[in-house]
Coordinates of C-alpha atoms in Angstrom, one line a residue:
X161 CA 137.7 107.0 80.1
X162 CA 141.0 106.3 78.2
X163 CA 141.1 103.3 75.8
X164 CA 144.4 101.8 74.6
X165 CA 144.1 100.8 71.0
X166 CA 146.5 98.2 69.6
X167 CA 148.2 99.6 66.5
X168 CA 148.4 96.3 64.6
X169 CA 144.8 95.2 64.8
X170 CA 144.1 95.2 61.1
X171 CA 147.4 96.0 59.6
X172 CA 146.9 99.7 59.2
X173 CA 146.7 100.8 62.8
X174 CA 142.9 100.8 62.9
X175 CA 140.4 99.2 65.3
X176 CA 136.9 98.2 64.3
X177 CA 134.1 98.8 66.8
X178 CA 133.3 95.1 66.8
X179 CA 136.8 94.4 68.0
X180 CA 136.1 96.0 71.3
X181 CA 135.3 93.8 74.3
X182 CA 131.7 93.5 75.4
X183 CA 132.2 95.5 78.5
X184 CA 133.6 98.4 76.5
X185 CA 130.7 98.2 74.0
X186 CA 128.2 98.2 76.9
X187 CA 130.0 101.2 78.4
X188 CA 129.5 103.1 75.1
X189 CA 125.9 102.2 74.9
X190 CA 125.4 103.3 78.5
X191 CA 126.6 106.8 77.6
X192 CA 123.9 107.2 74.9
X193 CA 121.5 107.8 77.8
X194 CA 118.7 106.4 75.6
X195 CA 117.8 102.8 76.3
X196 CA 115.5 102.4 73.3
X197 CA 118.3 103.5 71.0
X198 CA 120.7 101.1 72.7
X199 CA 118.3 98.2 72.4
X200 CA 118.0 98.8 68.7
X201 CA 121.6 97.9 68.3
X202 CA 120.5 94.3 68.8
X203 CA 119.8 94.0 65.1
X204 CA 123.4 94.5 64.1
X205 CA 124.5 90.9 64.9
X206 CA 124.1 88.0 67.3
X207 CA 126.9 89.4 69.4
X208 CA 125.0 92.7 69.9
X209 CA 121.7 91.0 70.8
X210 CA 122.2 91.1 74.5
X211 CA 124.8 93.8 74.9
X212 CA 122.2 96.5 75.7
X213 CA 121.0 94.4 78.7
X214 CA 124.5 94.8 80.3
X215 CA 123.8 98.6 80.7
X216 CA 123.4 99.4 84.4
X217 CA 121.7 102.8 83.8
X218 CA 118.3 102.9 81.9
X219 CA 116.9 106.1 80.4
X220 CA 113.4 106.3 78.9
X221 CA 111.3 109.1 77.5
X222 CA 107.6 108.3 77.6
X223 CA 105.6 110.4 75.1
X224 CA 102.3 108.6 75.6
X225 CA 100.0 109.8 78.4
X226 CA 98.0 106.6 78.8
X227 CA 100.5 103.9 77.7
X228 CA 103.9 103.2 79.1
X229 CA 104.1 99.6 78.0
X230 CA 107.4 100.1 76.1
X231 CA 109.0 101.0 79.4
X232 CA 107.6 98.0 81.2
X233 CA 108.5 95.7 78.3
X234 CA 112.1 97.0 78.1
X235 CA 112.5 96.5 81.9
X236 CA 111.3 92.9 81.7
X237 CA 113.5 92.2 78.6
X238 CA 116.5 93.7 80.4
X239 CA 116.0 91.4 83.3
X240 CA 115.3 88.3 81.2
X241 CA 118.5 88.7 79.1
X242 CA 121.1 89.5 81.8
X243 CA 120.5 89.4 85.5
X244 CA 122.3 92.8 85.9
X245 CA 121.4 95.2 88.6
X246 CA 119.7 98.5 87.5
X247 CA 121.8 101.2 89.1
X248 CA 119.8 104.0 87.7
X249 CA 116.3 104.1 86.2
X250 CA 115.4 107.6 84.8
X251 CA 112.0 108.0 83.2
X252 CA 110.9 111.4 81.7
X253 CA 107.3 112.1 80.7
X254 CA 107.1 115.4 78.7
X255 CA 103.3 115.5 79.2
X256 CA 101.0 114.6 82.1
X257 CA 101.2 110.8 82.4
X258 CA 98.2 109.2 84.0
X259 CA 98.6 107.4 87.4
X260 CA 97.8 104.0 85.8
X261 CA 100.4 104.4 83.1
X262 CA 103.0 105.4 85.6
X263 CA 102.1 102.7 88.1
X264 CA 102.4 100.0 85.5
X265 CA 106.1 100.5 84.9
X266 CA 106.8 101.3 88.5
X267 CA 105.5 97.9 89.5
X268 CA 107.8 96.2 87.1
X269 CA 110.8 98.4 88.2
X270 CA 110.2 98.0 92.0
X271 CA 112.1 94.7 92.5
X272 CA 114.8 95.6 89.9
X273 CA 116.2 98.9 90.9
X274 CA 119.1 98.6 93.4
X275 CA 120.4 102.2 93.0
X276 CA 118.4 105.3 92.0
X277 CA 114.9 105.8 90.7
X278 CA 114.2 109.1 89.0
X279 CA 110.9 110.1 87.5
X280 CA 110.0 113.5 86.0
X281 CA 106.5 114.1 84.9
X282 CA 105.4 117.1 82.7
X283 CA 109.0 117.9 81.9
X284 CA 107.9 120.3 79.1
X285 CA 105.9 122.5 81.4
X286 CA 107.8 125.7 82.4
X287 CA 108.9 126.0 86.0
X288 CA 107.0 129.3 86.2
X289 CA 103.8 127.5 85.3
X290 CA 104.3 124.9 88.0
X291 CA 105.1 127.5 90.6
X292 CA 101.9 129.3 89.7
X293 CA 99.9 126.1 90.1
X294 CA 101.3 125.6 93.5
X295 CA 99.3 128.5 94.9
X296 CA 96.1 128.1 92.8
X297 CA 93.0 127.3 94.8
X298 CA 91.7 125.1 92.0
X299 CA 94.2 122.9 90.2
X300 CA 93.5 120.2 87.6
X301 CA 93.0 116.8 89.3
X302 CA 95.4 114.4 87.7
X303 CA 94.6 111.3 89.8
X304 CA 96.6 109.6 92.5
X305 CA 99.6 107.4 92.0
X306 CA 100.4 104.7 94.6
X307 CA 104.1 104.3 94.9
X308 CA 105.0 100.6 95.2
X309 CA 107.7 99.5 97.6
X310 CA 111.2 99.6 96.2
X311 CA 113.1 97.2 98.6
X312 CA 116.6 97.7 97.0
X313 CA 116.5 101.4 95.8
X314 CA 118.9 103.7 97.6
X315 CA 117.6 107.0 96.1
X316 CA 114.1 107.9 95.0
X317 CA 113.6 111.3 93.3
X318 CA 110.1 112.1 92.0
X319 CA 109.1 115.3 90.3
X320 CA 105.4 114.6 89.6
X321 CA 104.0 117.8 88.0
X322 CA 101.3 117.7 90.7
X323 CA 100.3 114.2 90.1
X324 CA 98.8 112.8 93.3
X325 CA 100.9 110.5 95.5
X326 CA 100.2 107.9 98.1
X327 CA 102.6 105.5 99.8
X328 CA 102.0 101.7 99.8
X329 CA 100.0 100.3 102.7
X330 CA 102.8 97.8 103.5
X331 CA 106.3 96.9 102.6
X332 CA 109.8 98.2 103.6
X333 CA 112.1 100.5 101.6
X334 CA 115.0 98.6 103.2
X335 CA 117.9 100.2 101.4
X336 CA 116.5 103.8 100.9
X337 CA 118.8 106.5 102.0
X338 CA 117.4 109.6 100.1
X339 CA 113.8 110.6 99.3
X340 CA 113.1 113.7 97.2
X341 CA 109.6 114.8 96.3
X342 CA 108.7 117.9 94.3
X343 CA 105.7 119.3 92.5
X344 CA 103.6 116.7 94.3
X345 CA 99.9 116.7 95.3
X346 CA 99.2 115.1 98.6
X347 CA 95.8 114.5 100.2
X348 CA 95.5 115.4 103.9
X349 CA 97.7 113.3 106.2
X350 CA 101.2 112.2 105.2
X351 CA 103.4 110.0 107.4
X352 CA 107.0 108.8 107.0
X353 CA 108.3 106.5 109.7
X354 CA 111.0 103.9 110.6
X355 CA 108.8 101.0 109.9
X356 CA 108.6 101.8 106.2
X357 CA 112.0 103.5 105.7
X358 CA 114.3 102.3 108.5
X359 CA 117.5 103.8 107.1
X360 CA 116.4 107.1 105.5
X361 CA 119.1 109.8 105.9
X362 CA 117.9 112.6 103.7
X363 CA 114.4 113.9 103.1
X364 CA 113.4 116.7 100.7
X365 CA 109.9 117.8 100.1
X366 CA 109.7 120.8 97.8
X367 CA 106.8 122.8 96.2
X368 CA 104.1 120.4 97.3
X369 CA 100.4 121.0 98.0
X370 CA 97.5 119.2 99.5
X371 CA 99.2 118.6 102.9
X372 CA 97.3 119.2 106.1
X373 CA 99.3 117.0 108.6
X374 CA 102.9 116.0 108.1
X375 CA 104.2 113.4 110.5
X376 CA 107.9 112.3 110.4
X377 CA 109.3 109.7 112.8
X378 CA 112.7 108.7 111.4
X379 CA 115.5 108.0 113.9
X380 CA 118.3 107.8 111.3
X381 CA 117.4 111.0 109.4
X382 CA 120.3 113.4 109.1
X383 CA 119.1 116.1 106.7
X384 CA 115.5 117.4 106.2
X385 CA 114.5 120.1 103.8
X386 CA 110.9 121.3 103.7
X387 CA 110.4 124.1 101.1
X388 CA 107.2 125.8 99.8
X389 CA 104.7 123.3 101.1
X390 CA 101.3 124.9 100.5
X391 CA 98.6 124.5 103.1
X392 CA 100.6 122.7 105.8
X393 CA 99.1 123.4 109.2
X394 CA 100.4 120.6 111.4
X395 CA 104.0 119.3 111.6
X396 CA 105.2 116.7 114.0
X397 CA 108.8 115.6 113.5
X398 CA 110.5 113.1 115.9
X399 CA 114.0 113.0 114.4
X400 CA 116.6 112.5 117.2
X401 CA 119.5 112.0 114.8
X402 CA 118.8 115.1 112.6
X403 CA 121.8 117.4 112.0
X404 CA 120.4 119.8 109.4
X405 CA 116.9 121.2 109.2
X406 CA 115.7 123.7 106.6
X407 CA 112.1 125.0 106.7
X408 CA 111.5 127.6 104.0
X409 CA 108.2 129.3 103.0
X410 CA 106.1 126.8 104.9
X411 CA 103.7 127.4 107.8
X412 CA 103.0 130.9 106.6
X413 CA 99.4 130.5 107.8
X414 CA 99.0 132.5 111.0
X415 CA 96.7 129.9 112.6
X416 CA 98.4 126.5 112.3
X417 CA 97.3 123.9 114.8
X418 CA 100.7 122.8 116.0
X419 CA 104.4 122.4 115.1
X420 CA 106.5 120.1 117.2
X421 CA 110.1 119.3 116.4
X422 CA 112.1 116.9 118.5
X423 CA 115.7 117.0 117.1
X424 CA 118.2 116.9 120.0
X425 CA 121.3 116.4 117.8
X426 CA 120.5 119.4 115.5
X427 CA 123.5 121.5 114.4
X428 CA 122.1 123.7 111.7
X429 CA 118.6 125.3 111.7
X430 CA 117.3 127.4 108.8
X431 CA 113.8 128.7 109.6
X432 CA 112.5 131.0 106.8
X433 CA 108.9 130.5 107.9
X434 CA 106.4 131.9 110.3
X435 CA 107.2 131.5 114.0
X436 CA 105.1 132.0 117.0
X437 CA 106.0 130.3 120.4
X438 CA 102.4 129.6 120.9
X439 CA 102.3 126.9 118.3
X440 CA 105.9 126.1 117.3
X441 CA 107.7 124.0 119.8
X442 CA 111.4 122.9 119.7
X443 CA 113.0 120.5 122.2
X444 CA 116.4 121.3 123.7
X445 CA 119.1 121.6 121.0
X446 CA 122.4 121.7 122.9
X447 CA 124.6 121.1 119.7
X448 CA 123.0 123.9 117.6
X449 CA 125.7 126.0 116.0
X450 CA 124.3 127.8 113.0
X451 CA 120.8 129.5 112.7
X452 CA 119.1 131.3 109.9
X453 CA 116.3 133.4 111.2
X454 CA 113.0 134.5 109.5
X455 CA 113.5 137.5 107.3
X456 CA 113.8 141.1 108.6
X457 CA 112.0 143.9 106.7
X458 CA 113.5 147.4 107.2
X459 CA 111.0 148.9 104.8
X460 CA 107.4 148.2 104.0
X461 CA 103.8 148.6 104.9
X462 CA 101.7 147.4 107.9
X463 CA 102.9 143.8 107.6
X464 CA 106.5 144.9 108.3
X465 CA 106.1 145.2 112.0
X466 CA 104.4 141.9 112.4
X467 CA 107.1 140.1 110.3
X468 CA 109.9 141.7 112.3
X469 CA 108.3 140.6 115.6
X470 CA 108.2 137.1 114.1
X471 CA 112.0 137.2 113.7
X472 CA 112.5 138.7 117.2
X473 CA 110.4 135.9 118.8
X474 CA 112.4 133.3 117.0
X475 CA 115.8 134.7 118.1
X476 CA 114.7 134.7 121.7
X477 CA 114.8 130.9 121.5
X478 CA 118.6 130.9 121.6
X479 CA 120.8 132.2 124.4
X480 CA 124.0 131.3 122.6
X481 CA 124.9 130.1 119.1
X482 CA 128.1 130.2 117.0
X483 CA 126.7 131.7 113.7
X484 CA 123.6 133.6 112.9
X485 CA 122.4 134.3 109.3
X486 CA 120.0 137.3 109.0
X487 CA 118.1 137.7 105.8
X488 CA 117.1 141.3 105.1
X489 CA 114.3 141.8 102.6
X490 CA 114.5 145.2 100.8
X491 CA 111.7 145.8 98.4
X492 CA 108.9 148.3 98.0
X493 CA 105.6 147.1 99.3
X494 CA 102.5 148.4 97.5
X495 CA 99.2 149.0 99.1
X496 CA 97.8 146.0 97.3
X497 CA 100.4 143.6 98.8
X498 CA 100.7 145.1 102.3
X499 CA 98.4 142.5 103.7
X500 CA 99.8 139.6 101.7
X501 CA 101.9 136.6 102.8
X502 CA 105.6 136.0 103.0
X503 CA 105.5 135.1 99.4
X504 CA 104.9 138.7 98.4
X505 CA 108.4 139.8 99.4
X506 CA 111.6 139.2 97.6
X507 CA 114.6 138.4 99.7
X508 CA 117.6 140.4 98.4
X509 CA 120.3 140.6 101.1
X510 CA 121.7 138.3 103.6
X511 CA 124.5 138.5 106.2
X512 CA 126.3 136.3 108.7
X513 CA 127.1 137.2 112.3
X514 CA 129.4 135.0 114.4
X515 CA 128.7 135.1 118.1

């Protein structure tokens, strides 16, 4: 952002920081991306006392596992000093924050955030470790966090480090347009519907575990991305306005109960997952233009034939489409992995065919 500096401010062409207007000073504090540091400027003078409260984006780093009172106190102080909307609240916990400590600041934040809420738990844990935990039979129980209702938030992005999550029993996320959940532990059934989220347009659930049944009934939903959801056996999606659907490395169990997807307006479908017409049902998709099919394996062990039949059955769904993306997996398959799941193979080559 360019700033025009008067050359005769103090006789020598200089401009002191305190000569800047309040809005400009608040803009500078905002770009510190550290709300505690911005708040400490209050000691400089009376003029600076409330400047930090003009900042529309709040950033906190919570080092304490069991205590997040400084986040709650800062949110309350921000609201008390200036009735400014919180356009972004970003909280990072380097270590595994407890559900109670997290819920305490979320309850304070819920009525204040009118833009984005972002929370990243266990930020110091390497991604490789989190991916390994995704497939472990026994994973450390970190408790369950109940997400309060955010009536004015437009985006909620939660990376929970496998902290448990449940939705509030009541309330409406009236302004929510995007919901992103990753590294999350669910417990059994999980339902998202129009009653709670009437205007949700984008849903991403990535690297999650603990699901059994996932039910999605969202009329305004446009984009849905389900990726690496461990243990999912039943999916029921009624999403009549959906345009883009990605399902990657989910439903790799060969005996899921049922998958039913009602998405009449769908234009792009990417299905890198197990497919069997006996349990996966799609409704008519007359506007479908681009399809990504399950992987093809030209080389490999006994599993190769079954996986290739999986792709063939999927392609038989479509009599005519505009573009087809075929993913070809080329990798040696050892005897020890020949009976493994889709996760044992590395996808190395892709190609596009226009029909």
